[in-house]
Coordinates of C-alpha atoms in Angstrom, one line a residue:
X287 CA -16.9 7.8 -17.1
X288 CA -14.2 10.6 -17.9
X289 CA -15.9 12.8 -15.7
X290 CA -15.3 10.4 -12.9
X291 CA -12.2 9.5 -13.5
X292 CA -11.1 12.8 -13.6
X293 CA -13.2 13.4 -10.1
X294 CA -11.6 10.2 -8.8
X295 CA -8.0 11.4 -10.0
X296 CA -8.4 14.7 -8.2
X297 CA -10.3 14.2 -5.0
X298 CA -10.0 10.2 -4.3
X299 CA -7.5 8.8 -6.1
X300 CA -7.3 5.1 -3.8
X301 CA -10.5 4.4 -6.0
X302 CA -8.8 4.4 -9.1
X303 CA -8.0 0.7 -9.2
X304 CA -12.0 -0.1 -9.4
X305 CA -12.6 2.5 -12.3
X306 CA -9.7 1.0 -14.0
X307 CA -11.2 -2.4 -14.2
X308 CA -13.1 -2.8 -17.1
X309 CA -16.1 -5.4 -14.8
X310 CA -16.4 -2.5 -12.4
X311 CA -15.5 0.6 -14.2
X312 CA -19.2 1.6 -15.2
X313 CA -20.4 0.6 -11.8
X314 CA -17.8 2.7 -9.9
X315 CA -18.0 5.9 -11.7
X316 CA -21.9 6.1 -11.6
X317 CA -21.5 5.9 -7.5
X318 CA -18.9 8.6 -7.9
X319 CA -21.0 10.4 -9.8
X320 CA -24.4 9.8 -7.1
X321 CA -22.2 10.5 -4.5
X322 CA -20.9 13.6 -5.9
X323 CA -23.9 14.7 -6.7
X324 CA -25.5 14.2 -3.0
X325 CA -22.4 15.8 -1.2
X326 CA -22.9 19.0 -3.2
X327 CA -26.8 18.7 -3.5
X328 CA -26.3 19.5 -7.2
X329 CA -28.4 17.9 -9.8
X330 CA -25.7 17.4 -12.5
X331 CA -22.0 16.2 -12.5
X332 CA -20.3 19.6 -13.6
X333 CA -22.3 21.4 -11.4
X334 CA -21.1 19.0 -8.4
X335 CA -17.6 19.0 -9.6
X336 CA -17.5 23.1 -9.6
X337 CA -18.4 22.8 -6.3
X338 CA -16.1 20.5 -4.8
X339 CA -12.8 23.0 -6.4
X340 CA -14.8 25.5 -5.1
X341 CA -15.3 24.0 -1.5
X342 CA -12.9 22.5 0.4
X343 CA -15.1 21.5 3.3
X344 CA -17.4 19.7 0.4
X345 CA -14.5 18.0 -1.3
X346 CA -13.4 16.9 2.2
X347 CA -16.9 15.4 2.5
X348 CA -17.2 13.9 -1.0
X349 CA -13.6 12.4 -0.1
X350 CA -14.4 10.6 3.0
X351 CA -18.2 9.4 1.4
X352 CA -15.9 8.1 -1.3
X353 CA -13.4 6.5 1.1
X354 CA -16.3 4.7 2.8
X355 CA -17.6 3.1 -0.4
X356 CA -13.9 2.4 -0.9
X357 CA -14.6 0.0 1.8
X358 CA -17.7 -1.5 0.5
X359 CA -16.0 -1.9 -2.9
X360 CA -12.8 -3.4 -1.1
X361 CA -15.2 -5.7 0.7
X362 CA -16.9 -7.1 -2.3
X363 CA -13.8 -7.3 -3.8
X364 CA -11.8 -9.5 -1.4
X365 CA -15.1 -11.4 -1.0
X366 CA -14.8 -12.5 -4.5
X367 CA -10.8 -13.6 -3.9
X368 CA -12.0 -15.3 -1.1
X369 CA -14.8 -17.4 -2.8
X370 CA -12.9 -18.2 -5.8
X371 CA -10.2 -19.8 -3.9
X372 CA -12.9 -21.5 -1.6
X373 CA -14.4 -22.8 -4.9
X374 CA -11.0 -24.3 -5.5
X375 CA -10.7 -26.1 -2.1
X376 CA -14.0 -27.4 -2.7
X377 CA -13.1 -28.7 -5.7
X378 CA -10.2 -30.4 -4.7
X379 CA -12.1 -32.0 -1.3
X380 CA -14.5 -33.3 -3.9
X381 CA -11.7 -34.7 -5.4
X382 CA -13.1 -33.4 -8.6
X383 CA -10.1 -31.5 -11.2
X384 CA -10.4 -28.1 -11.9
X385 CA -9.8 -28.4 -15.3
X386 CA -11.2 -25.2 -16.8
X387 CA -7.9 -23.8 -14.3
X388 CA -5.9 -26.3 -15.4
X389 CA -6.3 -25.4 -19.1
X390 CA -5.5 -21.8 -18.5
X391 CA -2.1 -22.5 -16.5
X392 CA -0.9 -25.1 -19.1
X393 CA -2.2 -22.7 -22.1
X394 CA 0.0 -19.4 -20.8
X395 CA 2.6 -21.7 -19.7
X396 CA 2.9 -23.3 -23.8
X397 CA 2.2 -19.6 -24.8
X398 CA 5.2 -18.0 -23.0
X399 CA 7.2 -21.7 -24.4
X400 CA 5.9 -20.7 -27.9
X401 CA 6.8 -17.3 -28.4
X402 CA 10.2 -17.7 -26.6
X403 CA 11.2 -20.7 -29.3
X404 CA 10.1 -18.1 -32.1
X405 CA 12.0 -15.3 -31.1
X406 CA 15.0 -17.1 -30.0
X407 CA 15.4 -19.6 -33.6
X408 CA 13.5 -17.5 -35.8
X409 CA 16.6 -15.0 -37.2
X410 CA 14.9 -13.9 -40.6
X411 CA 12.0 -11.7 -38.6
X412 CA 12.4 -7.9 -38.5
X413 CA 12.8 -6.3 -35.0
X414 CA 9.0 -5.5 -35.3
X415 CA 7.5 -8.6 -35.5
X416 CA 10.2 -10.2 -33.1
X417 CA 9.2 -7.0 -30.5
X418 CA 5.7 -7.6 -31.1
X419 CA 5.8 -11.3 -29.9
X420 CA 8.0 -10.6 -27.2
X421 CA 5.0 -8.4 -26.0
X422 CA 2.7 -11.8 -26.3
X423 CA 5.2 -13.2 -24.2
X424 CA 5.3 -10.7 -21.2
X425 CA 1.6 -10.9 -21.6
X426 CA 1.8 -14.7 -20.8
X427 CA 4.4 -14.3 -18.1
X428 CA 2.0 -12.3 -16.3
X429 CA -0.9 -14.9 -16.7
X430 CA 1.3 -17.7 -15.6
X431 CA 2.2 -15.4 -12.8
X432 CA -1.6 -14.8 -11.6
X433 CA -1.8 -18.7 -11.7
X434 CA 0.6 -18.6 -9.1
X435 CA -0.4 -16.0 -7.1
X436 CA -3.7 -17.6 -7.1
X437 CA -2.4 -20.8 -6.1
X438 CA -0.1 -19.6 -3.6
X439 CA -0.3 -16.2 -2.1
X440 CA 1.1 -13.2 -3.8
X441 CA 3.4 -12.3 -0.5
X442 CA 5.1 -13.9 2.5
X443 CA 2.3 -11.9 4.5
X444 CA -0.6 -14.1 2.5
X445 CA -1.9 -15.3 5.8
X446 CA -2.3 -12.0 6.9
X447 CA -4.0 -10.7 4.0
X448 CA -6.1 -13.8 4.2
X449 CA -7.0 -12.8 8.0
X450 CA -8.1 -9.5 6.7
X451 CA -10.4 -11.2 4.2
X452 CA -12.2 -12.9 6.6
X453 CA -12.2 -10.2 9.0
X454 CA -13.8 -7.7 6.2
X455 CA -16.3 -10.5 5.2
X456 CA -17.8 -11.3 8.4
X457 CA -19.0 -8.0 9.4

């Protein structure tokens, strides 16, 4: 894994995001590591990585093999955007509650209520602890704000980005 991070960091760095995410970390850096490995024709990783400092034409190469998975990875990735929110829709045309959302939203909501009312009234906690829960907090804030951008779009150019997702699904 750090061996393909630190490929990853040096030659491709847009892949980053996938070998950041702990589902897909493992996956990701084993095709970094194939596809290292069959640009340089080496039959380890250090051997392959020597090669591509040494060789620009061969890190060019690796780069642009990467670059394509990139789109397969991006592919799969929007797919799975794109089917949970379909899930949702059908869910709703069902007229059937998705409660299992429902209980999330309403949990990280009370969370973020919660640890506000503790830091705000409780005056005989040290900075530590009073820091500490204001990190729960922000933790919440960002679930709550997933919710939304779930539920709504993350941009004004949603529409767009949901164009692009079917675009990169279909073919």
């Amino acid at each position: 894994m750090t061996i393909a991070l630190a490929l990853a960091t040096q030659f491709a760095p847009s892949i980053l995001k996938y070998l950041t995410n702990s589902d897909t970390a493992g996956a990701v850096a084993a095709q970094v590591i194939d596809i290292a490995k069959t640009v340089t024709g080496k039959g380890t990783i250090g051997e392959a990585r020597a090669v591509l400092e040494l060789d620009p034409a061969k890190a060019v190469e690796f780069q642009l093999a990467v670059m394509q998975n990139d789109t397969d990875l991006a592919k799969a990735y929007l797919a799975d955007i794109q089917n949970a929110r379909a899930r949702d829709m059908a869910l709703a045309a069902a007229g059937v509650k998705n409660t299992r959302a429902n209980a999330l939203a309403i949990g990280a909501a009370s969370l973020v209520l919660v640890t506000l009312v503790i830091v705000v009234w409780a005056t005989n906690m040290d900075d530590f602890a009073k820091a500490t829960i204001t990190l729960i907090c922000g933790r919440a804030l960002g679930w709550v704000e997933q919710v939304f951008s779930f539920e709504f779009g993350t941009t004004r150019t949603s529409a767009k980005k949901d164009d692009t997702i079917n675009n990169l699904t279909k073919s």
